[in-house]
PDB file of C-alpha atoms in Angstrom:
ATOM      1  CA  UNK A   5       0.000   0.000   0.000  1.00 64.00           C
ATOM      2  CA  UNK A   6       1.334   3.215  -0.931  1.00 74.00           C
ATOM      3  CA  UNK A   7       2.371   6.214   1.993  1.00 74.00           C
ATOM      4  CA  UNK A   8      -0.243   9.127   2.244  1.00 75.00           C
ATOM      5  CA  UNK A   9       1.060  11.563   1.479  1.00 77.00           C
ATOM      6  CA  UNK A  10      -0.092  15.495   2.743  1.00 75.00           C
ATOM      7  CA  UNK A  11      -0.245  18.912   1.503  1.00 74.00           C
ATOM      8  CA  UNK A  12      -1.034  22.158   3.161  1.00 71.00           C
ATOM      9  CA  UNK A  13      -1.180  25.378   1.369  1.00 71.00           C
ATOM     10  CA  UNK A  14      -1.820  28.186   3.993  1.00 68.00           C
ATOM     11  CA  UNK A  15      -3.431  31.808   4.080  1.00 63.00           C
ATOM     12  CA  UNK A  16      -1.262  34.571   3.269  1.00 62.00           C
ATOM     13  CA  UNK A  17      -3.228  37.684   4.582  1.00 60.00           C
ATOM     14  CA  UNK A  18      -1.540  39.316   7.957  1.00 61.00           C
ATOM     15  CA  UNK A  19      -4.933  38.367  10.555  1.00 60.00           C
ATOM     16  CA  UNK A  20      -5.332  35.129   9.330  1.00 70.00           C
ATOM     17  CA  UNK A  21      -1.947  33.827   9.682  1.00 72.00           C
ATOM     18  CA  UNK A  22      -1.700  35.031  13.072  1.00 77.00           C
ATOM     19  CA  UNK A  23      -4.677  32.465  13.809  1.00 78.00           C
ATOM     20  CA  UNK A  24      -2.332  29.884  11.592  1.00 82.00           C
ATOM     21  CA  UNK A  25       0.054  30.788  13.874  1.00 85.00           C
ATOM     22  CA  UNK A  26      -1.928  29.913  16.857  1.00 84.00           C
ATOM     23  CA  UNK A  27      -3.325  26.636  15.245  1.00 83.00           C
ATOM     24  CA  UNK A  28       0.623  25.369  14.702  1.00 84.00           C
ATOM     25  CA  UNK A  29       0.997  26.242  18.858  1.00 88.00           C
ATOM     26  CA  UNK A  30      -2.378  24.084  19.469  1.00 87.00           C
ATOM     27  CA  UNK A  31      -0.588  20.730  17.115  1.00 84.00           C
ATOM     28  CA  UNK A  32       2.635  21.496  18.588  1.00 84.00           C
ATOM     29  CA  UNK A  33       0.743  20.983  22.417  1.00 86.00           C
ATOM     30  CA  UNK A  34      -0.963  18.132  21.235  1.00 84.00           C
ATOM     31  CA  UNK A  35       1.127  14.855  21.595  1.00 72.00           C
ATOM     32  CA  UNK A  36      -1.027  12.885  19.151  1.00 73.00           C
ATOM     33  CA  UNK A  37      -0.659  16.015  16.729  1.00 71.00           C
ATOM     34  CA  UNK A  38       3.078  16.655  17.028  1.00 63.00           C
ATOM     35  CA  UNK A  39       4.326  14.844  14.420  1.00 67.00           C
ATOM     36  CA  UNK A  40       1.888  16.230  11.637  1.00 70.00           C
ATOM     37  CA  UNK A  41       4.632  17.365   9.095  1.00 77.00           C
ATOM     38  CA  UNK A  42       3.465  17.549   5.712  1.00 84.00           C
ATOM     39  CA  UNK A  43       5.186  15.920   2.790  1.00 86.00           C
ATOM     40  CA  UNK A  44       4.156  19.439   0.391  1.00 87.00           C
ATOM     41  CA  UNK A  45       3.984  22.644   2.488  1.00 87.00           C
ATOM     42  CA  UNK A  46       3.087  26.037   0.473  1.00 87.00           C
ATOM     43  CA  UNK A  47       2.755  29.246   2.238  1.00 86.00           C
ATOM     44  CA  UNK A  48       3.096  32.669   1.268  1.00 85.00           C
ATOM     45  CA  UNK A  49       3.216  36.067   2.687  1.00 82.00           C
ATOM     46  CA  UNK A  50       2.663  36.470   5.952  1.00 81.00           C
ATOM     47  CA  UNK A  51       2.267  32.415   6.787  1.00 85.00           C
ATOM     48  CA  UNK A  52       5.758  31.405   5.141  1.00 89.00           C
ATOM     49  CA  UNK A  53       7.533  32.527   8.043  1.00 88.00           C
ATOM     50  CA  UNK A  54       4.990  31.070  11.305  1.00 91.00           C
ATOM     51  CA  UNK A  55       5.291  27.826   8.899  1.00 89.00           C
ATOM     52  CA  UNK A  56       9.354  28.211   8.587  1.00 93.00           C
ATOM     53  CA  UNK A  57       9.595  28.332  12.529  1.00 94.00           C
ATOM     54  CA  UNK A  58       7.470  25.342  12.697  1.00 91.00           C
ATOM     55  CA  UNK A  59       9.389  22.982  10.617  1.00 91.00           C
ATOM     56  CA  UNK A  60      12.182  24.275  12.653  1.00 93.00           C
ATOM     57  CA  UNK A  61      10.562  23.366  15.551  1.00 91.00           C
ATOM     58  CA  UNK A  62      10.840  26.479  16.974  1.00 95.00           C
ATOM     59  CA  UNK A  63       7.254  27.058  18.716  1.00 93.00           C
ATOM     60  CA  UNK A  64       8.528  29.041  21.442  1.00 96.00           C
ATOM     61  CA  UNK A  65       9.668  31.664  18.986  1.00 97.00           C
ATOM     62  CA  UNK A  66       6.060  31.703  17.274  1.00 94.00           C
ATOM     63  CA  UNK A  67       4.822  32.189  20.460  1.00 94.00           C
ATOM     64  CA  UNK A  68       7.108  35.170  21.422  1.00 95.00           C
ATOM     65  CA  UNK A  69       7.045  36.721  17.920  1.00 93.00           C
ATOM     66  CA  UNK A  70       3.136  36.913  17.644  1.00 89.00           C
ATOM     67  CA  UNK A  71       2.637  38.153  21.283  1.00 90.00           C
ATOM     68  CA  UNK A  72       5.705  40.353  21.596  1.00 91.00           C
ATOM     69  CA  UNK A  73       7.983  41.452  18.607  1.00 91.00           C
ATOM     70  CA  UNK A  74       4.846  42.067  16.210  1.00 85.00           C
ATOM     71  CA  UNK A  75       2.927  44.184  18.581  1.00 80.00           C
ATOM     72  CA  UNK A  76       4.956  47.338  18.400  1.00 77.00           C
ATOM     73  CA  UNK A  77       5.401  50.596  15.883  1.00 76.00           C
ATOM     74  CA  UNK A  78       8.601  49.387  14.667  1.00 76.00           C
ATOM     75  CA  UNK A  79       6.307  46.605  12.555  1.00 73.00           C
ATOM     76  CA  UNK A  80       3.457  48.835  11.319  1.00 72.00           C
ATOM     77  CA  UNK A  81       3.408  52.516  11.699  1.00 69.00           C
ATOM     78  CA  UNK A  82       1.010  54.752  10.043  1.00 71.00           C
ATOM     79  CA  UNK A  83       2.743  58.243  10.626  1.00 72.00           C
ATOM     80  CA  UNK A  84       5.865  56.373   8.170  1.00 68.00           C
ATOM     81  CA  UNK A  85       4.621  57.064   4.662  1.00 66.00           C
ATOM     82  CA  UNK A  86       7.131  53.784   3.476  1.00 67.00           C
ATOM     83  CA  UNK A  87       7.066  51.825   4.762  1.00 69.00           C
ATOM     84  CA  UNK A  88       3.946  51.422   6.268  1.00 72.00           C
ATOM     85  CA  UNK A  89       4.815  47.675   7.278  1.00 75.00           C
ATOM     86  CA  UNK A  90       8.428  47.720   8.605  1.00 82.00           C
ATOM     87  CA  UNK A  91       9.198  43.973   6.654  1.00 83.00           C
ATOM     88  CA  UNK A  92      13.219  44.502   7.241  1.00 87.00           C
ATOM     89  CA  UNK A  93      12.469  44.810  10.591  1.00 89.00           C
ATOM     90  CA  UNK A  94      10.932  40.925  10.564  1.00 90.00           C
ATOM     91  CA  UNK A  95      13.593  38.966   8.493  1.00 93.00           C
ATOM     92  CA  UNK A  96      16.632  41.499   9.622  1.00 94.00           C
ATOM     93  CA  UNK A  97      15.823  42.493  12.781  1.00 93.00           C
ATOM     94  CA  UNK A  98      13.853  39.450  14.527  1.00 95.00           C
ATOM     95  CA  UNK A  99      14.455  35.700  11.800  1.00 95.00           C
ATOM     96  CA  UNK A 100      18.051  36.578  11.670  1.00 97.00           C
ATOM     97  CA  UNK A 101      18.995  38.547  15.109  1.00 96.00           C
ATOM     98  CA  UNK A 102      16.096  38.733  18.009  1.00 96.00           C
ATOM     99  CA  UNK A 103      14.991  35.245  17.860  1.00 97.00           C
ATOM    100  CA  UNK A 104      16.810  33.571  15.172  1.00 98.00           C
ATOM    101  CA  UNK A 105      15.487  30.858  12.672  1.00 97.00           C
ATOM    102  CA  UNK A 106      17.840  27.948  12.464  1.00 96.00           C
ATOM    103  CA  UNK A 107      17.314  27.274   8.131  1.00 93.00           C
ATOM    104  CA  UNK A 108      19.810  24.569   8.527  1.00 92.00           C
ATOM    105  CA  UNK A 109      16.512  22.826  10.591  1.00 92.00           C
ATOM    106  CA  UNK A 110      14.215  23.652   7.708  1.00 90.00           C
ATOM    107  CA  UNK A 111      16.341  22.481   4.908  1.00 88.00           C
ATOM    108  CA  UNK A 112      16.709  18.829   6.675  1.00 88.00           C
ATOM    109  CA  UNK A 113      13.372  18.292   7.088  1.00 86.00           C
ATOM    110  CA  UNK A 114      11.252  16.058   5.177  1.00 85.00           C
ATOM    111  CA  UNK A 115       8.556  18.615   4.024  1.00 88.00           C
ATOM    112  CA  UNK A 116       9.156  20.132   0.741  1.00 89.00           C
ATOM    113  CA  UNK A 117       8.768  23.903   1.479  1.00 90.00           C
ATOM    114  CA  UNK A 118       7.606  26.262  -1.065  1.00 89.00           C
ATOM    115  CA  UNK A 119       7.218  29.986  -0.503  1.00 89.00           C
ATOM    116  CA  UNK A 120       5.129  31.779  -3.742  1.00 88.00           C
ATOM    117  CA  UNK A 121       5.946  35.139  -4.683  1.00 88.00           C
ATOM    118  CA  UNK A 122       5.022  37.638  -7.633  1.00 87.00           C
ATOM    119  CA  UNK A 123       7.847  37.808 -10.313  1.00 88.00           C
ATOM    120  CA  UNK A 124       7.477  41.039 -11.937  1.00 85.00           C
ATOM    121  CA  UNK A 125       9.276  40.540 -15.236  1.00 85.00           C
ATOM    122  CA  UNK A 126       6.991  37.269 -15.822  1.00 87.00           C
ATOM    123  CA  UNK A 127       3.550  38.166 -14.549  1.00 85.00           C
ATOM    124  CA  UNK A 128       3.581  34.824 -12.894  1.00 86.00           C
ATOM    125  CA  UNK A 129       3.786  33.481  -9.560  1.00 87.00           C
ATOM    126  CA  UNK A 130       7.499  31.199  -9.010  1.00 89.00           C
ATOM    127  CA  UNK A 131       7.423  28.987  -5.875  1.00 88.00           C
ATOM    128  CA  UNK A 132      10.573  29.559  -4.626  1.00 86.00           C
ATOM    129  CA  UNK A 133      11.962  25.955  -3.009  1.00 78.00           C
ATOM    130  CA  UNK A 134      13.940  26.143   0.253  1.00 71.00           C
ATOM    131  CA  UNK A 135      16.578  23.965  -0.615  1.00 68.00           C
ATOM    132  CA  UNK A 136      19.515  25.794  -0.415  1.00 65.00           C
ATOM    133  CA  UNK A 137      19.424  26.676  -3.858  1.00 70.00           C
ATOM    134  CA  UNK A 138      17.279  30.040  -2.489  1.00 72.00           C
ATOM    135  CA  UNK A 139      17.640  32.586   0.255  1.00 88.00           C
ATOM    136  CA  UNK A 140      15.151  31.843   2.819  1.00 91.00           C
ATOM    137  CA  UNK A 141      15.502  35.355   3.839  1.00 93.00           C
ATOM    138  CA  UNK A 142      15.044  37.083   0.779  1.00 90.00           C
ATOM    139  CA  UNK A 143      12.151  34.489  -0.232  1.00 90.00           C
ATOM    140  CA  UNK A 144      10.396  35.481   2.737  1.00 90.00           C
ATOM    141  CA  UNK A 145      10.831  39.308   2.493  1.00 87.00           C
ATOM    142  CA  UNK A 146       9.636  38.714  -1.210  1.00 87.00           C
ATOM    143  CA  UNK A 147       6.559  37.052  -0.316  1.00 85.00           C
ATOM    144  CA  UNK A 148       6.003  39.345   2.255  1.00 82.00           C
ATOM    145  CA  UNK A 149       6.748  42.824  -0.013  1.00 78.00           C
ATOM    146  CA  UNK A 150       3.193  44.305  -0.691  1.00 75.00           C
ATOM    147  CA  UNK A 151       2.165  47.033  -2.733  1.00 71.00           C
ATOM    148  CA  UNK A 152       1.698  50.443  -0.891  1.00 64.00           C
ATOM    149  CA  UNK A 153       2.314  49.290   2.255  1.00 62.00           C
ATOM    150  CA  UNK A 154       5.884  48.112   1.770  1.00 61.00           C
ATOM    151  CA  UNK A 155       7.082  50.233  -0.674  1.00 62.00           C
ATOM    152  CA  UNK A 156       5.020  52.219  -3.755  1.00 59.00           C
ATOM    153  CA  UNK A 157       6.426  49.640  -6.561  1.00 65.00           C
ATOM    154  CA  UNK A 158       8.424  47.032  -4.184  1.00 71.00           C
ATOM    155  CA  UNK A 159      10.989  44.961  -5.283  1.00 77.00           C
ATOM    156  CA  UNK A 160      13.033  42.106  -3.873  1.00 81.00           C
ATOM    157  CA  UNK A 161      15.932  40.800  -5.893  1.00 79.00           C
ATOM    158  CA  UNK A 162      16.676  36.904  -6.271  1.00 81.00           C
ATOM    159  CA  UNK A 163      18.910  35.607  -8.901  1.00 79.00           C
ATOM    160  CA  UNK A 164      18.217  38.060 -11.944  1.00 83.00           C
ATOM    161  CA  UNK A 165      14.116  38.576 -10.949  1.00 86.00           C
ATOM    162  CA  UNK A 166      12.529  40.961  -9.159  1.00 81.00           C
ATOM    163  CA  UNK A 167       9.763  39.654  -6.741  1.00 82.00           C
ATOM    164  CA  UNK A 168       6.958  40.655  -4.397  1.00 78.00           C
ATOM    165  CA  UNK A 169       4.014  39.864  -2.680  1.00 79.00           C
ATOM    166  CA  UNK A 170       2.325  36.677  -4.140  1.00 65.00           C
ATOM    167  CA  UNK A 171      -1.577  36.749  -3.714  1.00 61.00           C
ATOM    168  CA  UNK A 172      -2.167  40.742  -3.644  1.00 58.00           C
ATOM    169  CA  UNK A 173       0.469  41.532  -6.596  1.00 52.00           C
ATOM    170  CA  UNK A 174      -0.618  38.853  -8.807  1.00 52.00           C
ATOM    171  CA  UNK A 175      -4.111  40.897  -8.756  1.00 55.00           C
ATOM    172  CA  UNK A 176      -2.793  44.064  -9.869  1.00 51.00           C
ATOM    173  CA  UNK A 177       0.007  42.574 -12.506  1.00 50.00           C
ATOM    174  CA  UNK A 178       2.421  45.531 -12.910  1.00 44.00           C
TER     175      UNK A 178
END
């Protein structure tokens, strides 16, 4: 008989992945849960990181992220004309300084993790695989870089593309 295999592909909007974020807490409680590790995992925008700290098996991080390094100006300030959403202050400031995520944890795991994101010379959406062959970092400030609320036109470089925010630029195709 042949292995199930699973599949997740998450929200991307900023509200609902906090609740994703508090759904991975609740498995990561649950002994009979902790294991659930999807073979396929796809999750863009604001999910792709929560989702990277839970293959990493970082759940104290999620927790401390969403209750305490999100919930202050330096994220989200309205009076800041760009960017409105601080993103640089998420993958610079708190994946790789505050509470770091350990990518050598997320490239040995057994899920295949792919992180969308806009590519602005295609039109398309690429799904950029953590496998070492991409920056986590920069694929999770791409999938994260919105319209107006990042920057005016934003931009994140990987290889010779530009890329941005998956679900909400692939609606207004530059």
């Amino acid at each position: 008989m042949k292995e199930k295999k699973t599949a997740l592909i998450l929200s991307w909007w900023g509200m609902k992945a906090s609740f994703t974020a508090w759904v991975l807490l609740w498995i990561a409680a649950r002994r009979d849960l902790q294991r659930l590790r999807p073979n396929v995992l796809i999750a863009g925008s604001w999910s792709a990181w929560t989702w990277a700290y839970y293959l990493a098996n970082q759940y104290d991080s999620i927790r401390n992220i969403w209750s305490n390094l999100l919930t202050n100006s330096r994220l989200i300030n309205f009076k800041r004309l760009y960017p409105i959403i601080d993103i640089n202050y998420i993958i610079d400031s708190i994946c790789k300084s505050i509470d770091p995520l350990d990518v050598s944890l997320i490239q040995s795991s057994i899920t295949k993790f792919y992180i969308p994101a806009f590519n602005k010379h295609s039109g398309s959406i690429d799904y950029l695989l953590q496998d070492g062959n991409h920056d986590l970092f920069e694929a999770l400030r791409a999938t994260k870089a919105m319209p107006i609320a990042y920057r005016l036109n934003p931009g994140v470089s990987i290889w010779q593309f530009s890329y941005c925010d998956s679900i909400l630029s692939s609606l207004w195709k530059n």
